Coordinates of C-alpha atoms and ligand atoms in Angstrom, one line a residue:
Chain A
X1 CA -52.0 93.4 -17.2
X2 CA -55.0 93.5 -20.0
X3 CA -56.6 97.3 -19.3
X4 CA -58.7 96.9 -22.3
X5 CA -60.2 93.4 -20.5
X6 CA -60.6 94.8 -17.2
X7 CA -62.4 98.3 -18.6
X8 CA -64.7 95.7 -20.4
X9 CA -65.3 93.7 -17.5
X10 CA -66.1 96.5 -15.3
X11 CA -68.3 98.4 -17.6
X12 CA -70.4 95.0 -17.9
X13 CA -70.3 94.9 -13.8
X14 CA -71.1 98.8 -13.4
X15 CA -74.1 98.3 -15.9
X16 CA -75.7 95.3 -13.4
X17 CA -74.7 97.1 -10.0
X18 CA -76.0 100.4 -11.0
X19 CA -79.4 99.1 -12.2
X20 CA -79.5 96.7 -9.4
X21 CA -79.3 99.9 -7.0
X22 CA -82.0 101.7 -8.9
X23 CA -84.3 98.6 -8.7
X24 CA -83.6 97.9 -4.9
X25 CA -85.0 101.5 -4.3
X26 CA -88.5 99.6 -5.0
X27 CA -88.0 97.4 -2.1
X28 CA -90.9 97.9 0.6
X29 CA -92.6 100.1 -1.9
X30 CA -93.6 97.9 -4.7
X31 CA -97.7 98.5 -6.1
X32 CA -98.4 95.1 -4.8
X33 CA -96.6 92.7 -2.5
X34 CA -96.0 89.8 -5.5
X35 CA -94.3 92.6 -7.7
X36 CA -92.4 94.2 -4.6
X37 CA -90.9 90.5 -4.6
X38 CA -90.1 90.2 -7.9
X39 CA -88.5 93.7 -8.6
X40 CA -86.6 93.0 -5.6
X41 CA -85.4 89.6 -7.1
X42 CA -84.2 91.1 -10.3
X43 CA -82.3 93.5 -8.1
X44 CA -80.7 90.7 -6.4
X45 CA -79.9 88.5 -9.6
X46 CA -78.3 92.0 -11.0
X47 CA -76.2 92.2 -7.9
X48 CA -75.3 88.8 -8.0
X49 CA -73.7 89.3 -11.5
X50 CA -72.3 92.6 -10.5
X51 CA -70.3 90.5 -7.7
X52 CA -69.1 88.1 -10.2
X53 CA -67.6 90.5 -12.7
X54 CA -66.1 92.5 -10.1
X55 CA -64.4 89.4 -8.8
X56 CA -63.1 88.8 -11.6
X57 CA -61.9 92.3 -12.6
X58 CA -60.1 92.0 -9.2
X59 CA -58.2 88.9 -10.0
X60 CA -57.3 90.4 -13.0
X61 CA -56.0 93.7 -11.7
X62 CA -54.2 92.0 -8.8
X63 CA -52.7 93.8 -5.9
X64 CA -55.3 94.9 -3.0
X65 CA -58.3 95.5 -5.4
X66 CA -61.7 93.7 -4.7
X67 CA -65.2 93.9 -5.6
X68 CA -65.6 96.0 -2.7
X69 CA -63.1 98.5 -3.7
X70 CA -64.3 98.6 -7.5
X71 CA -67.8 99.3 -6.3
X72 CA -67.3 101.8 -3.5
X73 CA -63.9 103.5 -4.1
X74 CA -64.3 104.6 -8.0
X75 CA -65.5 108.0 -8.7
X76 CA -68.1 109.1 -11.3
X77 CA -65.7 109.5 -14.3
X78 CA -64.6 106.0 -13.8
X79 CA -68.0 104.1 -13.8
X80 CA -68.6 102.8 -17.2
X81 CA -72.4 102.0 -16.9
X82 CA -74.7 103.1 -20.0
X83 CA -76.8 106.1 -19.0
X84 CA -80.2 104.1 -19.3
X85 CA -79.5 102.2 -16.0
X86 CA -78.9 105.2 -13.7
X87 CA -81.9 107.2 -14.7
X88 CA -84.5 107.7 -12.0
X89 CA -87.0 104.8 -11.4
X90 CA -90.2 107.5 -12.1
X91 CA -93.2 105.1 -11.6
X92 CA -93.7 101.7 -12.4
X93 CA -94.4 101.9 -16.3
X94 CA -90.7 103.8 -16.3
X95 CA -89.0 101.3 -14.0
X96 CA -90.4 98.3 -16.1
X97 CA -89.8 100.1 -19.7
X98 CA -85.9 100.8 -18.5
X99 CA -85.6 96.7 -17.4
X100 CA -87.2 95.6 -20.8
X101 CA -85.1 97.6 -22.7
X102 CA -81.9 96.6 -20.8
X103 CA -82.6 92.9 -20.4
X104 CA -83.6 92.3 -24.0
X105 CA -79.9 94.0 -24.9
X106 CA -78.4 92.1 -21.9
X107 CA -79.9 88.9 -23.1
X108 CA -78.6 89.3 -26.7
X109 CA -74.9 90.1 -25.3
X110 CA -75.0 87.2 -22.9
X111 CA -75.8 84.8 -25.8
X112 CA -73.0 86.2 -27.6
X113 CA -70.5 85.9 -24.7
X114 CA -71.2 82.3 -24.4
X115 CA -68.7 82.0 -27.1
X116 CA -66.1 84.3 -25.7
X117 CA -62.5 83.2 -25.5
X118 CA -62.5 84.5 -22.2
X119 CA -63.7 81.3 -20.1
X120 CA -64.6 83.1 -17.1
X121 CA -66.6 85.7 -19.1
X122 CA -68.1 82.7 -20.9
X123 CA -69.0 81.2 -17.6
X124 CA -70.3 84.1 -15.9
X125 CA -72.5 84.8 -19.1
X126 CA -73.9 81.1 -19.1
X127 CA -74.9 81.3 -15.5
X128 CA -76.5 84.8 -15.8
X129 CA -78.4 84.0 -19.0
X130 CA -81.2 81.9 -17.1
X131 CA -81.8 85.2 -14.7
X132 CA -81.6 87.3 -17.8
X133 CA -84.3 85.0 -19.8
X134 CA -86.7 85.3 -16.7
X135 CA -86.2 89.2 -16.9
X136 CA -87.1 89.4 -20.3
X137 CA -89.9 87.5 -19.8
X138 CA -91.1 89.2 -16.8
X139 CA -90.6 92.9 -18.1
X140 CA -92.1 92.3 -21.4
X141 CA -95.1 90.8 -19.8
X142 CA -95.5 93.9 -17.4
X143 CA -95.1 96.2 -20.8
X144 CA -97.8 94.7 -22.7
X145 CA -100.4 94.5 -19.3
X146 CA -99.6 98.3 -19.2
X147 CA -99.8 99.1 -22.9
X148 CA -103.1 97.2 -23.4
X149 CA -104.5 97.7 -19.7
X150 CA -106.3 101.2 -18.9
X151 CA -106.3 104.4 -20.6
X152 CA -104.0 105.7 -17.6
X153 CA -101.7 102.9 -17.6
X154 CA -101.4 103.2 -21.6
X155 CA -100.4 106.8 -21.4
X156 CA -98.0 106.5 -18.4
X157 CA -96.0 103.6 -20.5
X158 CA -96.3 105.6 -23.8
X159 CA -94.8 108.7 -21.9
X160 CA -92.1 106.4 -20.5
X161 CA -91.3 105.3 -23.9
X162 CA -90.8 108.9 -24.9
X163 CA -88.6 109.7 -22.1
X164 CA -86.4 106.7 -22.1
X165 CA -86.3 106.0 -26.0
X166 CA -83.2 108.5 -26.7
X167 CA -81.0 106.2 -23.9
X168 CA -81.2 103.0 -25.8
X169 CA -78.7 103.9 -28.9
X170 CA -75.9 103.8 -26.4
X171 CA -76.1 100.1 -26.0
X172 CA -74.8 99.6 -29.6
X173 CA -72.1 102.3 -30.3
X174 CA -69.2 100.3 -29.0
X175 CA -66.5 102.2 -26.7
X176 CA -62.7 101.3 -27.6
X177 CA -62.5 98.5 -25.2
X178 CA -65.5 97.0 -26.5
X179 CA -64.3 97.1 -30.3
X180 CA -60.9 95.9 -28.8
X181 CA -62.3 93.3 -27.0
X182 CA -64.7 92.1 -29.6
X183 CA -61.2 92.2 -32.3
X184 CA -59.8 89.8 -29.6
X185 CA -62.5 87.4 -29.4
X186 CA -63.3 88.1 -25.5
X187 CA -65.8 90.6 -26.1
X188 CA -68.9 91.0 -28.3
X189 CA -69.6 93.1 -31.5
X190 CA -72.4 95.1 -30.2
X191 CA -73.5 97.0 -33.3
X192 CA -74.6 93.8 -34.7
X193 CA -77.0 93.4 -31.8
X194 CA -79.1 96.3 -33.0
X195 CA -81.1 94.8 -35.4
X196 CA -82.1 91.9 -33.3
X197 CA -83.0 94.2 -30.4
X198 CA -85.1 96.3 -32.2
X199 CA -87.3 93.2 -33.5
X200 CA -87.9 92.2 -30.2
X201 CA -88.8 95.5 -28.8
X202 CA -91.2 96.2 -32.1
X203 CA -92.8 92.5 -31.2
X204 CA -93.6 93.6 -27.5
X205 CA -94.7 97.2 -28.1
X206 CA -96.9 95.9 -30.7
X207 CA -98.6 93.6 -28.7
X208 CA -98.7 96.3 -25.9
X209 CA -100.4 98.4 -28.6
X210 CA -97.6 101.0 -28.3
X211 CA -96.5 102.8 -31.6
X212 CA -92.7 101.9 -32.5
X213 CA -90.4 105.5 -32.0
X214 CA -88.7 106.8 -34.7
X215 CA -85.5 105.1 -35.7
X216 CA -83.6 108.3 -36.4
X217 CA -84.0 109.8 -32.8
X218 CA -81.2 111.7 -31.2
X219 CA -79.6 109.4 -29.0
X220 CA -77.7 110.4 -25.9
X221 CA -74.4 108.6 -25.2
X222 CA -71.2 109.2 -22.8
X223 CA -71.8 106.5 -19.8
X224 CA -69.3 104.0 -21.2
X225 CA -66.8 106.5 -21.0
X226 CA -67.6 108.1 -17.9
X227 CA -69.6 111.1 -19.3
X228 CA -72.7 110.5 -17.0
X229 CA -75.9 112.2 -16.2
X230 CA -76.1 114.1 -13.2
X231 CA -77.9 111.4 -11.3
X232 CA -75.0 109.0 -10.9
X233 CA -73.2 111.3 -8.7
X234 CA -76.0 111.1 -6.1
X235 CA -76.3 107.5 -6.6
X236 CA -72.6 106.9 -5.7
X237 CA -72.6 109.4 -2.7
X238 CA -75.4 107.2 -1.2
X239 CA -74.1 103.8 -2.0
X240 CA -70.3 104.8 -1.0
X241 CA -70.8 106.6 1.9
X242 CA -69.8 104.1 4.7
X243 CA -66.9 103.0 2.6
X244 CA -65.7 106.8 2.3
X245 CA -66.4 107.8 5.8
X246 CA -64.6 104.7 7.3
X247 CA -61.9 104.0 5.3
X248 CA -60.0 100.5 5.3
X249 CA -62.1 98.7 7.7
X250 CA -64.1 95.4 7.3
X251 CA -67.8 95.2 7.0
Chain B
X1 CA -112.5 86.5 -5.9
X2 CA -113.0 85.0 -9.4
X3 CA -110.7 82.0 -8.6
X4 CA -113.0 81.5 -5.5
X5 CA -116.1 81.3 -7.5
X6 CA -114.6 78.9 -9.9
X7 CA -113.7 76.8 -6.9
X8 CA -117.1 76.7 -6.0
X9 CA -118.9 75.8 -9.3
X10 CA -116.6 72.9 -9.7
X11 CA -116.7 71.4 -6.6
X12 CA -120.3 71.4 -5.6
X13 CA -121.1 68.2 -7.2
X14 CA -124.2 66.4 -6.6
X15 CA -122.9 64.5 -3.7
X16 CA -120.9 67.1 -2.1
X17 CA -123.7 69.2 -2.3
X18 CA -125.8 66.6 -0.2
X19 CA -122.9 66.3 2.2
X20 CA -123.0 69.9 2.7
X21 CA -126.4 70.0 3.5
X22 CA -126.5 67.4 5.7
X23 CA -123.6 68.6 7.9
X24 CA -125.7 72.0 7.8
X25 CA -128.9 70.1 9.0
X26 CA -126.9 68.3 11.8
X27 CA -125.0 71.5 12.9
X28 CA -128.0 73.1 13.3
X29 CA -129.6 70.7 15.4
X30 CA -126.4 71.0 17.5
X31 CA -126.4 73.9 20.0
X32 CA -123.8 76.2 20.1
X33 CA -122.6 74.8 23.4
X34 CA -122.4 71.3 21.6
X35 CA -120.4 72.8 18.9
X36 CA -118.2 74.5 21.1
X37 CA -117.5 71.5 23.2
X38 CA -116.5 69.5 20.1
X39 CA -114.1 72.5 19.2
X40 CA -112.5 72.7 22.5
X41 CA -112.1 69.1 22.4
X42 CA -110.4 68.9 19.0
X43 CA -107.8 71.9 20.2
X44 CA -107.3 70.1 23.7
X45 CA -106.4 67.1 21.3
X46 CA -103.9 68.8 19.7
X47 CA -106.0 68.5 16.5
X48 CA -105.5 71.5 13.9
X49 CA -108.5 73.6 13.3
X50 CA -109.1 74.0 9.5
X51 CA -110.6 76.9 7.4
X52 CA -113.8 74.8 7.0
X53 CA -114.5 73.6 10.6
X54 CA -117.0 75.0 12.8
X55 CA -115.1 77.5 15.1
X56 CA -116.4 80.2 17.3
X57 CA -116.9 83.7 16.1
X58 CA -114.8 85.0 19.0
X59 CA -112.0 82.8 17.8
X60 CA -112.4 83.8 14.5
X61 CA -111.9 87.4 15.2
X62 CA -109.1 86.9 17.2
X63 CA -107.0 84.9 14.8
X64 CA -107.9 87.5 12.2
X65 CA -106.7 90.3 14.5
X66 CA -103.7 88.8 15.4
X67 CA -102.5 86.8 12.1
X68 CA -103.2 90.3 10.2
X69 CA -101.2 92.3 12.9
X70 CA -98.5 89.9 12.3
X71 CA -98.7 90.2 8.4
X72 CA -98.8 94.1 8.7
X73 CA -95.4 93.9 11.0
X74 CA -93.6 91.9 8.1
X75 CA -94.8 94.5 5.6
X76 CA -94.2 97.8 7.8
X77 CA -90.9 95.9 8.9
X78 CA -89.7 96.1 5.4
X79 CA -89.2 99.8 5.8
X80 CA -86.5 100.5 8.7
X81 CA -84.3 98.1 7.2
X82 CA -84.9 98.8 3.5
X83 CA -83.9 102.1 4.6
X84 CA -80.2 100.7 4.5
X85 CA -80.3 98.9 1.4
X86 CA -78.6 101.7 -0.9
X87 CA -76.2 102.3 2.1
X88 CA -75.3 99.0 2.7
X89 CA -71.3 99.0 3.1
X90 CA -70.2 95.9 1.1
X91 CA -71.9 94.4 -2.0
X92 CA -72.1 91.1 0.0
X93 CA -74.1 92.9 3.0
X94 CA -76.3 94.8 0.3
X95 CA -77.0 91.5 -1.4
X96 CA -77.9 90.0 2.0
X97 CA -79.9 92.6 3.2
X98 CA -82.2 92.6 0.0
X99 CA -82.7 88.8 0.4
X100 CA -83.6 89.4 4.3
X101 CA -86.2 92.2 3.3
X102 CA -87.5 90.3 0.5
X103 CA -88.0 87.3 2.9
X104 CA -90.4 89.5 5.1
X105 CA -92.4 90.4 2.1
X106 CA -92.8 86.5 1.3
X107 CA -93.8 86.1 5.1
X108 CA -96.3 89.2 4.6
X109 CA -97.8 87.3 1.8
X110 CA -98.2 83.8 3.6
X111 CA -100.0 85.8 6.3
X112 CA -102.4 87.5 4.4
X113 CA -103.3 84.0 2.7
X114 CA -103.8 82.7 6.1
X115 CA -106.0 85.4 7.0
X116 CA -107.7 85.0 3.6
X117 CA -108.7 81.4 4.8
X118 CA -110.8 83.3 7.6
X119 CA -113.0 84.9 5.1
X120 CA -111.2 88.6 4.9
X121 CA -109.6 89.5 1.7
X122 CA -106.0 90.8 1.6
X123 CA -107.2 94.2 0.2
X124 CA -110.0 94.5 3.3
X125 CA -106.7 93.6 5.6
X126 CA -104.5 96.0 4.0
X127 CA -107.2 99.0 4.2
X128 CA -107.3 98.0 7.9
X129 CA -103.7 98.7 8.2
X130 CA -103.9 102.4 6.3
X131 CA -106.8 103.4 8.0
X132 CA -105.2 103.0 11.3
X133 CA -107.7 100.4 12.4
X134 CA -105.2 97.3 12.5
X135 CA -101.9 97.6 14.4
X136 CA -98.6 96.3 13.9
X137 CA -95.4 95.7 16.0
X138 CA -94.6 98.9 17.5
X139 CA -90.9 98.0 17.0
X140 CA -90.8 99.1 13.5
X141 CA -91.7 102.7 14.6
X142 CA -88.1 103.3 15.8
X143 CA -85.7 104.8 13.4
X144 CA -82.6 103.0 11.8
X145 CA -80.0 105.7 12.2
X146 CA -76.7 103.7 11.5
X147 CA -75.7 100.6 9.7
X148 CA -75.4 98.7 12.8
X149 CA -78.8 99.4 13.3
X150 CA -79.3 96.9 10.7
X151 CA -77.3 94.3 12.9
X152 CA -79.4 95.2 16.0
X153 CA -82.4 94.5 14.2
X154 CA -81.6 91.1 12.8
X155 CA -80.0 90.0 16.3
X156 CA -82.4 91.4 18.6
X157 CA -85.6 92.1 16.9
X158 CA -85.8 89.0 14.5
X159 CA -84.5 87.1 17.5
X160 CA -87.4 88.2 19.8
X161 CA -89.8 87.3 16.8
X162 CA -88.2 83.8 16.3
X163 CA -89.2 83.0 19.9
X164 CA -93.0 84.1 19.2
X165 CA -92.8 82.5 16.1
X166 CA -91.4 78.9 17.1
X167 CA -94.3 78.9 19.6
X168 CA -97.0 80.0 16.9
X169 CA -95.9 76.8 14.8
X170 CA -98.1 74.7 17.1
X171 CA -100.8 77.0 16.9
X172 CA -104.1 75.4 16.7
X173 CA -105.4 77.0 13.6
X174 CA -103.8 74.9 10.7
X175 CA -103.0 77.6 8.2
X176 CA -101.7 80.0 10.8
X177 CA -99.3 77.1 12.2
X178 CA -98.5 76.0 8.5
X179 CA -97.5 79.4 7.3
X180 CA -95.2 79.9 10.7
X181 CA -93.2 76.6 10.0
X182 CA -92.4 78.2 6.6
X183 CA -91.7 81.5 8.4
X184 CA -89.3 79.8 11.0
X185 CA -87.4 78.1 8.5
X186 CA -85.9 81.6 7.2
X187 CA -86.0 83.3 10.3
X188 CA -83.0 81.8 11.7
X189 CA -81.0 83.2 8.7
X190 CA -82.1 86.7 9.8
X191 CA -81.0 86.4 13.3
X192 CA -77.7 84.9 12.3
X193 CA -77.1 87.9 9.6
X194 CA -77.7 90.5 12.0
X195 CA -75.4 88.9 14.6
X196 CA -72.8 88.5 11.9
X197 CA -72.9 92.3 11.2
X198 CA -72.6 93.0 14.9
X199 CA -69.7 90.4 15.2
X200 CA -67.9 92.0 12.5
X201 CA -68.6 95.6 13.8
X202 CA -67.5 94.7 17.4
X203 CA -64.1 93.2 15.9
X204 CA -63.5 96.4 14.0
X205 CA -62.2 100.1 14.4
X206 CA -63.0 102.1 17.8
X207 CA -65.8 104.0 16.0
X208 CA -67.3 100.7 14.2
X209 CA -67.5 99.4 18.2
X210 CA -69.2 102.5 19.4
X211 CA -71.5 102.3 16.7
X212 CA -72.3 98.3 17.6
X213 CA -72.6 99.4 21.4
X214 CA -75.1 102.3 20.4
X215 CA -77.5 100.7 18.3
X216 CA -77.6 97.8 21.1
X217 CA -78.5 100.7 23.7
X218 CA -81.0 102.1 21.5
X219 CA -82.9 98.5 20.4
X220 CA -82.4 96.6 23.8
X221 CA -85.8 98.2 25.8
X222 CA -87.9 98.2 22.6
X223 CA -87.0 94.5 21.8
X224 CA -88.1 93.8 25.5
X225 CA -91.6 95.5 24.6
X226 CA -91.8 93.4 21.6
X227 CA -93.2 91.0 23.8
X228 CA -96.2 92.8 25.0
X229 CA -97.6 93.9 28.4
X230 CA -96.9 92.1 31.3
X231 CA -98.9 88.8 32.0
X232 CA -102.2 90.0 33.8
X233 CA -102.3 93.1 31.8
X234 CA -102.8 91.6 28.7
X235 CA -106.1 91.6 27.6
X236 CA -106.2 88.7 25.1
X237 CA -103.9 86.2 26.7
X238 CA -105.9 83.9 29.0
X239 CA -108.4 83.0 26.3
X240 CA -105.7 82.8 23.7
X241 CA -104.0 80.1 25.9
X242 CA -107.0 78.3 26.0
X243 CA -107.5 78.1 22.6
X244 CA -103.7 77.4 22.1
X245 CA -103.1 80.2 19.8
X246 CA -100.6 81.3 22.1
X247 CA -98.6 78.5 24.5
X248 CA -96.4 80.9 26.6
X249 CA -97.3 83.6 28.4
X250 CA -95.7 87.4 27.4
X251 CA -93.5 87.2 30.4
X252 CA -92.2 83.5 29.7
X253 CA -91.1 84.5 26.3
X254 CA -89.5 87.7 27.4
X255 CA -87.5 86.0 30.0
X256 CA -86.6 83.4 27.5
X257 CA -85.4 86.2 25.2
X258 CA -83.2 88.0 28.0
X259 CA -81.4 84.5 28.9
X260 CA -80.6 84.0 25.0
X261 CA -79.5 87.3 24.6
X262 CA -77.2 88.1 27.7
X263 CA -75.3 84.6 26.7
X264 CA -75.0 86.0 22.7
X265 CA -74.0 89.3 24.1
X266 CA -71.2 88.0 25.9
X267 CA -69.5 86.8 22.4
X268 CA -70.0 90.5 20.8
X269 CA -68.3 91.8 23.9
X270 CA -71.1 94.4 24.2
X271 CA -73.1 95.4 27.4
X272 CA -76.7 95.4 27.5
X273 CA -78.1 98.6 28.9
X274 CA -79.7 97.6 32.3
X275 CA -77.8 98.0 35.5
X276 CA -80.5 95.6 36.8
X277 CA -79.6 92.8 34.4
X278 CA -77.9 90.0 36.9
X279 CA -78.0 86.1 36.9
X280 CA -80.2 84.7 39.6
X281 CA -79.3 81.2 40.6
X282 CA -82.3 80.5 42.7
X283 CA -84.7 81.2 39.6
X284 CA -82.2 80.0 37.2
X285 CA -82.9 82.9 34.8
X286 CA -81.3 86.5 34.4
X287 CA -83.2 89.1 36.3
X288 CA -84.0 92.3 34.6
X289 CA -85.3 96.1 35.1
X290 CA -88.4 97.5 34.5
X291 CA -89.5 98.3 31.0
X292 CA -90.4 101.9 30.8
X293 CA -94.3 101.3 30.1
X294 CA -95.3 105.1 29.3
X295 CA -92.9 105.1 26.2
X296 CA -94.6 101.5 25.3
X297 CA -98.1 102.9 25.5
X298 CA -96.8 106.3 24.0
X299 CA -95.4 104.2 20.8
X300 CA -98.6 102.0 20.6
X301 CA -100.7 104.8 20.5
X302 CA -98.9 106.5 17.5
X303 CA -96.3 108.8 19.3
X304 CA -93.3 107.0 18.5
X305 CA -90.7 108.3 16.5
X306 CA -91.6 106.9 13.2
X307 CA -95.4 105.8 13.6
X308 CA -96.4 108.6 11.3
X309 CA -93.8 107.9 8.6
X310 CA -94.2 104.1 8.4
X311 CA -97.9 104.4 7.6
X312 CA -97.4 107.3 5.2
X313 CA -95.1 105.0 3.3
X314 CA -97.6 102.1 3.0
X315 CA -100.2 104.4 1.9
X316 CA -98.2 105.9 -0.6
X317 CA -96.9 102.9 -2.0
X318 CA -100.6 101.8 -2.0
X319 CA -102.3 104.4 -3.6
X320 CA -99.5 105.1 -6.1
X321 CA -99.7 101.4 -6.9
X322 CA -103.4 101.7 -8.0
X323 CA -103.1 102.2 -11.5
X324 CA -101.0 99.4 -12.0
X325 CA -103.2 97.1 -10.1
X326 CA -105.9 98.5 -12.2
X327 CA -103.8 97.8 -15.2
X328 CA -103.1 94.1 -14.4
X329 CA -106.8 93.6 -13.6
X330 CA -108.0 95.4 -17.0
X331 CA -105.3 93.3 -19.0
X332 CA -106.4 90.0 -17.6
X333 CA -110.0 90.5 -18.3
X334 CA -109.6 91.7 -22.0
X335 CA -107.1 88.8 -22.4
X336 CA -109.8 86.3 -21.5
X337 CA -112.6 88.0 -23.5
X338 CA -110.2 87.5 -26.4
X339 CA -109.5 83.9 -25.5
X340 CA -113.4 83.2 -25.0
X341 CA -113.7 85.2 -28.5
X342 CA -111.3 82.8 -30.3
X343 CA -112.8 79.8 -28.7
X344 CA -116.8 80.8 -29.8
Ligands
FE2_401 FE1 -90.6 87.9 8.9
FE2_402 FE1 -87.4 88.2 9.7

């Protein structure tokens, strides 16, 4: 059993599940019907990716492990998602910006993962890349719309930028399992993605008439190794409630 | 709005304009009685009425009222089910529920568009909901208390909606009928996913079986109420039948629903909370007990367990989304202006 690879797959899966869970909070409460549908769609894409990844992690682990035991029966400290994905939705601007940061990162990551020596990961990346391409387009269009739109929308998205920026550095600081899998050729050398990521962010922020934040900002880390914000405990308490209350049954 | 104006500009060519005037003159020459006769003849011949056709004012009003009420039901209906998305007990169930609730948003969109073909904008229609002027289906004023409620809603509530909607696929107003055809394609998946949730619970642990039965006990009567007042007490029914907006009476549809559900309940191995429920060989239908009409009217009048919360949630989403909609509109304007500058 390759625990390093399992950790890496869980990290990728946790990112998508937790962000899907957050986005799904908008379902039925979006600012306009078309966008309610759009954000729910992204939530659906992400949970689809999470399922493929958890199913793969489950086969790697063997035994009685399933996609659901991985999602529903692990505790906060075992989750390996980046902190950004678990932050509260805030207003539409904050949700959009979080999506834009994440999808841009995920797009670069999956592009590299296409060449993974691990065929399953490469296949999941290939399948997901089409979706992520759309997520990047959709979210960047919204960042531009809000930045360029009205005085109020500009201020709101600028505030979101201030709040979220310090959670983006974590993407590019590899955890042990990322370094190890990158060396094996199954994972991706994540630090190398930072510059292309910054370039894309800068392009879009510029079009949105928003200032590029300081490069040397303090960055929060810890999510990848299970040191989370206080938000994750509540997310899991809610999400896992039925599986925990009625152990071992089918749903 | 902008799009419609452009559309008019480009389509009113010289000949179209002549035709339009000619039509107008012809219509003026015809008395309302004659127009109504032509209209009813079309309806009787099963020719669809289209947005540009002449139609009686009352027909238009009835359609706007009914279709917008239907649209609001789709949107408000997202709330009780949305309540369980974050707690869905497996990844598969979560994905299915998300897709289902998203479908309902799509249904709302189709229907708001159908209302727009009758000359009422989506914003106006939505404001009528928020002001309390427009209604939505009372069923969504009941709370979803356990996971089994999500199953019960799919099975019973979508099940009841389907019977109504299948009938409406043949409604005389073209855009409404066509919207219904699209919606019906998705609805059968909704009922199936609900039934499947309950089927798993019904074969599960004692707690799960109890959860399943309890949800059915709570949703059964409100589902029967979805078909509206009894025939004869329903204010709009007769006229709607003549106009072929409706083709079956409330009681006919309700009976059809009971007959269908009783059979499916056998597969689930659950009971329905009505001691009067019994096969009547003479009628070839199940007899069933009397609906609690006091409760029915109470919920219609706003005193249901969740009336306030549902409307509040919709108003909140709309108000808090205002700056987003404004920003999108402002950006679109600016973009257009920039493009025109470039072109000039
Ligand atoms: Fe629907
Ligand atoms: Fe439905």
